[in-house]
Short mmCIF file of N, CA and C in Angstrom, two decimals:
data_model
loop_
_atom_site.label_atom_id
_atom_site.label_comp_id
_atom_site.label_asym_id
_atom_site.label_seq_id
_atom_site.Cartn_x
_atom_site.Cartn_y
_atom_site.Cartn_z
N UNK A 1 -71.53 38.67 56.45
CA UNK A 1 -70.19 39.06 56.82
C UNK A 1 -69.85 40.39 56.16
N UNK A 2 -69.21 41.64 56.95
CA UNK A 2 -68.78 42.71 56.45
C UNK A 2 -67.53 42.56 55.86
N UNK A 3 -67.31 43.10 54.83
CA UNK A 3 -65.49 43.60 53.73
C UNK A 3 -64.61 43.71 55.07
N UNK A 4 -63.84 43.10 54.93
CA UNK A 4 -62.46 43.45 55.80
C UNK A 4 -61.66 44.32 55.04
N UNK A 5 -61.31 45.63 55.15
CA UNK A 5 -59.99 46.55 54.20
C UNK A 5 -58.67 46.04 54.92
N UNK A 6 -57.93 46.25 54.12
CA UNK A 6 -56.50 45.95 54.59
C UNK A 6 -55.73 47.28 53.69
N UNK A 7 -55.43 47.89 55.09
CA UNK A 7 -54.73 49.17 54.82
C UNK A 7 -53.25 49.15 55.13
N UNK A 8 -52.96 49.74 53.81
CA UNK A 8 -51.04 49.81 53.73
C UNK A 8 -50.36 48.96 53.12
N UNK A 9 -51.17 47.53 52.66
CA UNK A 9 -51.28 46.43 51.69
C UNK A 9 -51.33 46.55 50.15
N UNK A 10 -50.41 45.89 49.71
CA UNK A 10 -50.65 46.00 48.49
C UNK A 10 -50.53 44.27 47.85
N UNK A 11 -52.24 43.69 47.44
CA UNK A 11 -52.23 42.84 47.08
C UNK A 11 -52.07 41.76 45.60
N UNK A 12 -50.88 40.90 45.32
CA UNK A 12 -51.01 40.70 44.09
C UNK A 12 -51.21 38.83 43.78
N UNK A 13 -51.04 38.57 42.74
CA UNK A 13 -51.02 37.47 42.38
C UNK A 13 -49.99 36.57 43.10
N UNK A 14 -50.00 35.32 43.88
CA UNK A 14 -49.15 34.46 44.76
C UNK A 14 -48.16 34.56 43.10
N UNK A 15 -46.95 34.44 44.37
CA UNK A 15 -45.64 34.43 43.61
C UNK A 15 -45.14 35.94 42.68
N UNK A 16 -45.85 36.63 42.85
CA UNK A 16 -45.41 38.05 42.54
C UNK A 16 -45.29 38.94 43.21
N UNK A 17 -43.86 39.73 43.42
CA UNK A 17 -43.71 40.62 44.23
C UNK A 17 -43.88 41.94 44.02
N UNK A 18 -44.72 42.61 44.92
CA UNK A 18 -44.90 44.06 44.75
C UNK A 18 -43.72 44.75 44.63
N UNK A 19 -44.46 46.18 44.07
CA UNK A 19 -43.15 46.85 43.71
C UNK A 19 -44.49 48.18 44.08
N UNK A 20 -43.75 49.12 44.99
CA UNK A 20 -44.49 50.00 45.43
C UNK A 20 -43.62 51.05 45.52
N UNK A 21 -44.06 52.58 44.88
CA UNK A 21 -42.94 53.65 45.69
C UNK A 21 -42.82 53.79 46.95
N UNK A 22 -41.81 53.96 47.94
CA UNK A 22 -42.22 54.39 48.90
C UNK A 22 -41.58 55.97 49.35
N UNK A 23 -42.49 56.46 49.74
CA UNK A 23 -41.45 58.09 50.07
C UNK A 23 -41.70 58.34 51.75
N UNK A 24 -40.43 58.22 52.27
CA UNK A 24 -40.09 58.69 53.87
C UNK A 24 -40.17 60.20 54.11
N UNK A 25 -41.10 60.59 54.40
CA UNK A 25 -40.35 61.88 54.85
C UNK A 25 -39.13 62.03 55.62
N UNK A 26 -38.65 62.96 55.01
CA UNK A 26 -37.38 63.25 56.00
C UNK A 26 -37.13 64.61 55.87
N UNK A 27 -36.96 65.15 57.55
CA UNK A 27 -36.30 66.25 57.37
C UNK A 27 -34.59 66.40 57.86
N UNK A 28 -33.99 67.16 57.53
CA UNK A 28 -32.54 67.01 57.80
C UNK A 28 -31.89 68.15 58.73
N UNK A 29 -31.22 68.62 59.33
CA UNK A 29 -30.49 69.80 59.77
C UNK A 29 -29.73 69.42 60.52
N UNK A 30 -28.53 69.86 60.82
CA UNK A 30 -27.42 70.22 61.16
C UNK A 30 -27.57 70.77 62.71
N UNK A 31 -26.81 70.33 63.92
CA UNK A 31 -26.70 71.28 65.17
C UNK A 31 -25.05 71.55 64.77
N UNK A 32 -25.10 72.85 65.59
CA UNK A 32 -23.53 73.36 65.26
C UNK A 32 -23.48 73.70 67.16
N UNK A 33 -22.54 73.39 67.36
CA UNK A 33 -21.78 73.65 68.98
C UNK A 33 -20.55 73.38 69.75
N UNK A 34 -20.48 74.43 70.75
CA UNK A 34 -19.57 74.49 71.58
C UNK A 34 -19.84 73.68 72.99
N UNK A 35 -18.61 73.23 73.20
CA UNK A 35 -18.99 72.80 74.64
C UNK A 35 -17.49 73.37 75.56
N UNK A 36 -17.58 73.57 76.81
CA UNK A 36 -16.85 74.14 77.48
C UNK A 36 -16.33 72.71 78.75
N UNK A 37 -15.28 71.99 78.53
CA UNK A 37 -15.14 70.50 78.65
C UNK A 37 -15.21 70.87 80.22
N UNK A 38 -14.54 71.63 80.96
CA UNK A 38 -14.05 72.07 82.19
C UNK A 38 -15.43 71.88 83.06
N UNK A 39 -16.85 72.56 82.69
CA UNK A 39 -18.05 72.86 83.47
C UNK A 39 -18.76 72.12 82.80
N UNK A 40 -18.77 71.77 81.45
CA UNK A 40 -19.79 71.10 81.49
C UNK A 40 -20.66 72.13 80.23
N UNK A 41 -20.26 73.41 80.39
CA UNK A 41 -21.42 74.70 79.58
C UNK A 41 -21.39 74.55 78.03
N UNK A 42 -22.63 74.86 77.62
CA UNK A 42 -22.49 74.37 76.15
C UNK A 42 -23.43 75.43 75.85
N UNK A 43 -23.14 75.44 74.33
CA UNK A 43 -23.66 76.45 73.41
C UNK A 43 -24.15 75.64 72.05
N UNK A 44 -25.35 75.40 71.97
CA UNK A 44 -25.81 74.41 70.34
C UNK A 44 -27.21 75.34 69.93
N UNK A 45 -27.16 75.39 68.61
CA UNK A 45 -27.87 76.11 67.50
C UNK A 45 -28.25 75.19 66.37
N UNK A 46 -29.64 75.20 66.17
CA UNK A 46 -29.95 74.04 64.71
C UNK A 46 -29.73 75.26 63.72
N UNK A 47 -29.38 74.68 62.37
CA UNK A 47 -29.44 75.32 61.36
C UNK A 47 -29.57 74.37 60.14
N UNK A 48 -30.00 74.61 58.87
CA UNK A 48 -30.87 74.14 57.86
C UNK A 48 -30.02 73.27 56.97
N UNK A 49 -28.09 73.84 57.24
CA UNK A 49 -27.45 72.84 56.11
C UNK A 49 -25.76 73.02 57.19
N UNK A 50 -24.98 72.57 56.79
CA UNK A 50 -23.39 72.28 56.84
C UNK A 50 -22.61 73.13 55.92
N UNK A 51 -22.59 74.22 56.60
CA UNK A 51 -21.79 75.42 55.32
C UNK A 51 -20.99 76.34 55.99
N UNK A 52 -19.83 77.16 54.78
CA UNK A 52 -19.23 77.97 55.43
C UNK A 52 -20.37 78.95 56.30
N UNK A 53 -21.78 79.25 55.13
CA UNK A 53 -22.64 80.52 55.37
C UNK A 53 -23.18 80.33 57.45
N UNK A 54 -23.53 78.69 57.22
CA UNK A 54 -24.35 79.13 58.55
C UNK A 54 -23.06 78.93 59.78
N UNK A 55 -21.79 78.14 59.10
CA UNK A 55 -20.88 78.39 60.23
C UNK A 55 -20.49 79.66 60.67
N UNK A 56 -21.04 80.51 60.12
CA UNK A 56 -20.46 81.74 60.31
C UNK A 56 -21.52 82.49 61.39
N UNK A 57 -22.43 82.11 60.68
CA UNK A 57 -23.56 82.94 61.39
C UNK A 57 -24.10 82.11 62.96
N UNK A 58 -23.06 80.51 63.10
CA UNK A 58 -23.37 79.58 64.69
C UNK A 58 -21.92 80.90 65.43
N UNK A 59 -20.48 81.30 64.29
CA UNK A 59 -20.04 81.87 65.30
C UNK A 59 -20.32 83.46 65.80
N UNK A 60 -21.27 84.02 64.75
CA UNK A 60 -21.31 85.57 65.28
C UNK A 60 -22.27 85.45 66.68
N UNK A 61 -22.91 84.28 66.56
CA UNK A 61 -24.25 83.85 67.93
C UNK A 61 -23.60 83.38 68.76
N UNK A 62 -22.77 82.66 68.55
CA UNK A 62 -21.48 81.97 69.79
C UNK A 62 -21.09 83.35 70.27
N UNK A 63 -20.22 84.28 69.72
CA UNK A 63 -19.94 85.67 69.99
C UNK A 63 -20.41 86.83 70.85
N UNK A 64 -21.90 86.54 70.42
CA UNK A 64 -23.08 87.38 70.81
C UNK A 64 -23.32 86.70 72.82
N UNK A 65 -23.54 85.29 72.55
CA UNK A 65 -23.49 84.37 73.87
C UNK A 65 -22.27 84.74 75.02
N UNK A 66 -21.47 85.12 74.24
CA UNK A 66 -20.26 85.09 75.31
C UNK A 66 -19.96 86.14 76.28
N UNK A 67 -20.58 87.08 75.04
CA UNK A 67 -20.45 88.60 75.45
C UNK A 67 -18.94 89.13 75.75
N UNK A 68 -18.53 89.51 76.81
CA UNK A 68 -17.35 90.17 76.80
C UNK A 68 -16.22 89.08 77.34
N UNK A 69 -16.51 87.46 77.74
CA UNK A 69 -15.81 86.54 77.49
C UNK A 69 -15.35 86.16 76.07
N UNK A 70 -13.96 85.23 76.33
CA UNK A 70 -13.27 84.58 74.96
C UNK A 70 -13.32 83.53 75.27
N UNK A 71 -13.18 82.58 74.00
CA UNK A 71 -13.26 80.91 74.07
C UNK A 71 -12.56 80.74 72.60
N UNK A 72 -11.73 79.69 73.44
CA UNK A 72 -10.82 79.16 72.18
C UNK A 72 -11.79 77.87 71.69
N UNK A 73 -11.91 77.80 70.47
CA UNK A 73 -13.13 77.11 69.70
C UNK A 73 -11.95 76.03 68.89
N UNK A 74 -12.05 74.97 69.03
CA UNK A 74 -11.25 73.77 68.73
C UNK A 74 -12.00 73.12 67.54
N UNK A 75 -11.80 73.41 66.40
CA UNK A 75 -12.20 72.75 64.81
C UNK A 75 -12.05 71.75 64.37
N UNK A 76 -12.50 71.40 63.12
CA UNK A 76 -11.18 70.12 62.72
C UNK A 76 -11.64 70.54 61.54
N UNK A 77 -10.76 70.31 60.48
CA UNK A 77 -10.18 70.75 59.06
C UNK A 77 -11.24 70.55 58.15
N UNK A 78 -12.53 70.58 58.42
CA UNK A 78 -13.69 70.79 57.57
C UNK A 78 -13.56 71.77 56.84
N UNK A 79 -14.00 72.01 55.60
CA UNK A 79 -13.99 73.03 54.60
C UNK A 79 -14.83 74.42 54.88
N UNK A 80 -16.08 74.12 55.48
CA UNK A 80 -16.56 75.11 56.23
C UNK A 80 -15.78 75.91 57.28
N UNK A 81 -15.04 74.94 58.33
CA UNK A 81 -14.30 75.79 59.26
C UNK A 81 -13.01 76.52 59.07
N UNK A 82 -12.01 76.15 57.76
CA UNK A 82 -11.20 76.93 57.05
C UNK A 82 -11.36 77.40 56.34
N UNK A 83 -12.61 78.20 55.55
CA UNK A 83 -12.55 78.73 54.30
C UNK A 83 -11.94 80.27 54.98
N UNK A 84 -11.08 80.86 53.81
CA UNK A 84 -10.99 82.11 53.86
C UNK A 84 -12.31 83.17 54.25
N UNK A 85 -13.38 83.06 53.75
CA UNK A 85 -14.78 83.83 53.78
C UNK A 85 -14.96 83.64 55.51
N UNK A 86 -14.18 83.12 56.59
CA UNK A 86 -15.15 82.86 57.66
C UNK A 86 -14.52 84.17 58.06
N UNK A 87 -14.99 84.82 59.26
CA UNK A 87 -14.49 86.34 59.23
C UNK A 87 -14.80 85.88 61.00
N UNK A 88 -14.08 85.33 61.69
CA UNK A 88 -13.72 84.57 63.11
C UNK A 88 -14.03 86.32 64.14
N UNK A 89 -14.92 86.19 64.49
CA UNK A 89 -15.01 87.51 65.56
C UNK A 89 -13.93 87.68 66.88
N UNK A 90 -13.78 88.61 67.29
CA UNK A 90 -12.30 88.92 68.56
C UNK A 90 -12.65 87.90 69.58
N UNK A 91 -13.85 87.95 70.18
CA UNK A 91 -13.40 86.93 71.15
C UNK A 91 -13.31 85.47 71.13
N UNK A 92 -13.14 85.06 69.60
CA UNK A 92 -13.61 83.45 69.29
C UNK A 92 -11.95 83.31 68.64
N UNK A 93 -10.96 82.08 69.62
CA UNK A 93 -9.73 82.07 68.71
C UNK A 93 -9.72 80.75 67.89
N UNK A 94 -10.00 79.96 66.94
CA UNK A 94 -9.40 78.98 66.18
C UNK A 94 -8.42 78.10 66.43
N UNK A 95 -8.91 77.32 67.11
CA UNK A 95 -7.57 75.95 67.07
C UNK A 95 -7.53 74.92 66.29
N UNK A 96 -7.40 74.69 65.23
CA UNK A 96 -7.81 73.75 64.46
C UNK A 96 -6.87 72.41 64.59
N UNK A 97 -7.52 71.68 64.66
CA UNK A 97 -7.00 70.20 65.33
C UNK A 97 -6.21 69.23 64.32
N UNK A 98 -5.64 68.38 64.18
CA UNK A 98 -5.12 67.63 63.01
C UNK A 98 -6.06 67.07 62.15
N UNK A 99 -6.02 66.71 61.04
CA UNK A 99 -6.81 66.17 60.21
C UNK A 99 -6.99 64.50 60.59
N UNK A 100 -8.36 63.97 60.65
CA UNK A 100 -8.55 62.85 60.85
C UNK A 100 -8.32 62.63 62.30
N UNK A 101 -8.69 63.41 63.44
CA UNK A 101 -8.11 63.16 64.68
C UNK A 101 -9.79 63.64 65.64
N UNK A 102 -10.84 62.95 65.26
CA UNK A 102 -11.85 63.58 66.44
C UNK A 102 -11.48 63.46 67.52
N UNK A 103 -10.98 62.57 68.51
CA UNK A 103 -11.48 61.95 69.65
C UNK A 103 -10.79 63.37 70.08
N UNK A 104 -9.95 64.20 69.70
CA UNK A 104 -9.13 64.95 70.14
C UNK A 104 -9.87 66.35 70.68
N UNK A 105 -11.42 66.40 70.09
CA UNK A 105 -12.08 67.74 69.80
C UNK A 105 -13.25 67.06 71.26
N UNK A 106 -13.33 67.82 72.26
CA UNK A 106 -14.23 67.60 72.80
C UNK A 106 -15.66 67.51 72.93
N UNK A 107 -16.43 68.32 71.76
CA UNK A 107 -17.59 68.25 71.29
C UNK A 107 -17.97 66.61 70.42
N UNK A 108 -16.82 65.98 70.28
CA UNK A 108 -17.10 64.67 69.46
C UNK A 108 -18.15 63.67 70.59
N UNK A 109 -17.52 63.85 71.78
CA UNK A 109 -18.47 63.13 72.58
C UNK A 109 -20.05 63.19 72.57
N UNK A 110 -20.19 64.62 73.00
CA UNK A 110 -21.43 64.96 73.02
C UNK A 110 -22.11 64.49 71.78
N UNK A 111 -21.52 64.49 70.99
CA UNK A 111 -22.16 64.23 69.60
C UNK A 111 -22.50 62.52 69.22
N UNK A 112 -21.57 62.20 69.84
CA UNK A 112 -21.76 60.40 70.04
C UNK A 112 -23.02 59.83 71.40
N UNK A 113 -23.18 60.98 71.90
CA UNK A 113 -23.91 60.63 72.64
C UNK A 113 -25.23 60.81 72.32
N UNK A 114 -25.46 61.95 71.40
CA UNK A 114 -27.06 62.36 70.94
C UNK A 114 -27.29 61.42 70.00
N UNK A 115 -26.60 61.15 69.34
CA UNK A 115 -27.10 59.95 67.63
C UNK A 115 -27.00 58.89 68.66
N UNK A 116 -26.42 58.00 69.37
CA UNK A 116 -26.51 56.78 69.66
C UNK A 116 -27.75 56.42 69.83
N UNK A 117 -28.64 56.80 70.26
CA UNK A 117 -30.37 56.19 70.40
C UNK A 117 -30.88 56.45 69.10
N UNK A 118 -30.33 56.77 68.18
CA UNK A 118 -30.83 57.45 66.20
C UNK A 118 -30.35 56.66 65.57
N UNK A 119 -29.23 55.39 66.19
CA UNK A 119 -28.72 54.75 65.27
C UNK A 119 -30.02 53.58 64.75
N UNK A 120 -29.76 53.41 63.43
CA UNK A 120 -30.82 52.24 62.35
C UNK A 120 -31.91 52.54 62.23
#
């Protein structure tokens, strides 16, 4: 009879429970976007973290996208989206929504819709 291996097993004495590290990889990032509720048109960008720095840099690319169109960009009271440092380009206007009020921001959907198959 040949060794059977048992891989990914960790075997001990009956009645003792292993204790094993385990490390998940994980990688993390952030999508930042617009959606335009009327058509349907959307604008999404991955970026590496949740900050004033890269909110700034999803709106100079939102900006860049629009070109010589404007879009009123609907927020909600995140610290990133009010800091003084954000420097909001001409054709992008700020509506910032009440505090504690998503359902109100139309991008919340879309966003409930991409994690729902990610949930557990």
């Amino acid at each position: 009879m040949g060794l059977k291996t048992l891989t990914g097993k960790v075997i001990t004495a009956s009645g003792v429970k292993p204790t094993v590290e385990v490390k998940w990889p994980r990688e993390n990032f952030w999508i930042y976007g617009a959606i335009e509720p009327l058509t349907g048109d959307h604008f999404l960008y991955e970026y590496p973290k949740l900050n004033g720095e890269c909110f700034q840099q999803f709106l100079d690319w939102l900006s860049q996208q629009l070109g010589s169109d404007y879009a009123i960009l609907q927020v909600d009271q995140a610290p990133a989206h009010t800091s003084s440092a954000i420097r909001w380009p001409e054709n992008i206007i700020p509506l910032f929504q009440p505090p504690s009020a998503p359902e109100l921001n139309p991008i919340e959907r879309l966003w409930q819709f991409l994690k729902k198959p990610l949930k557990n």
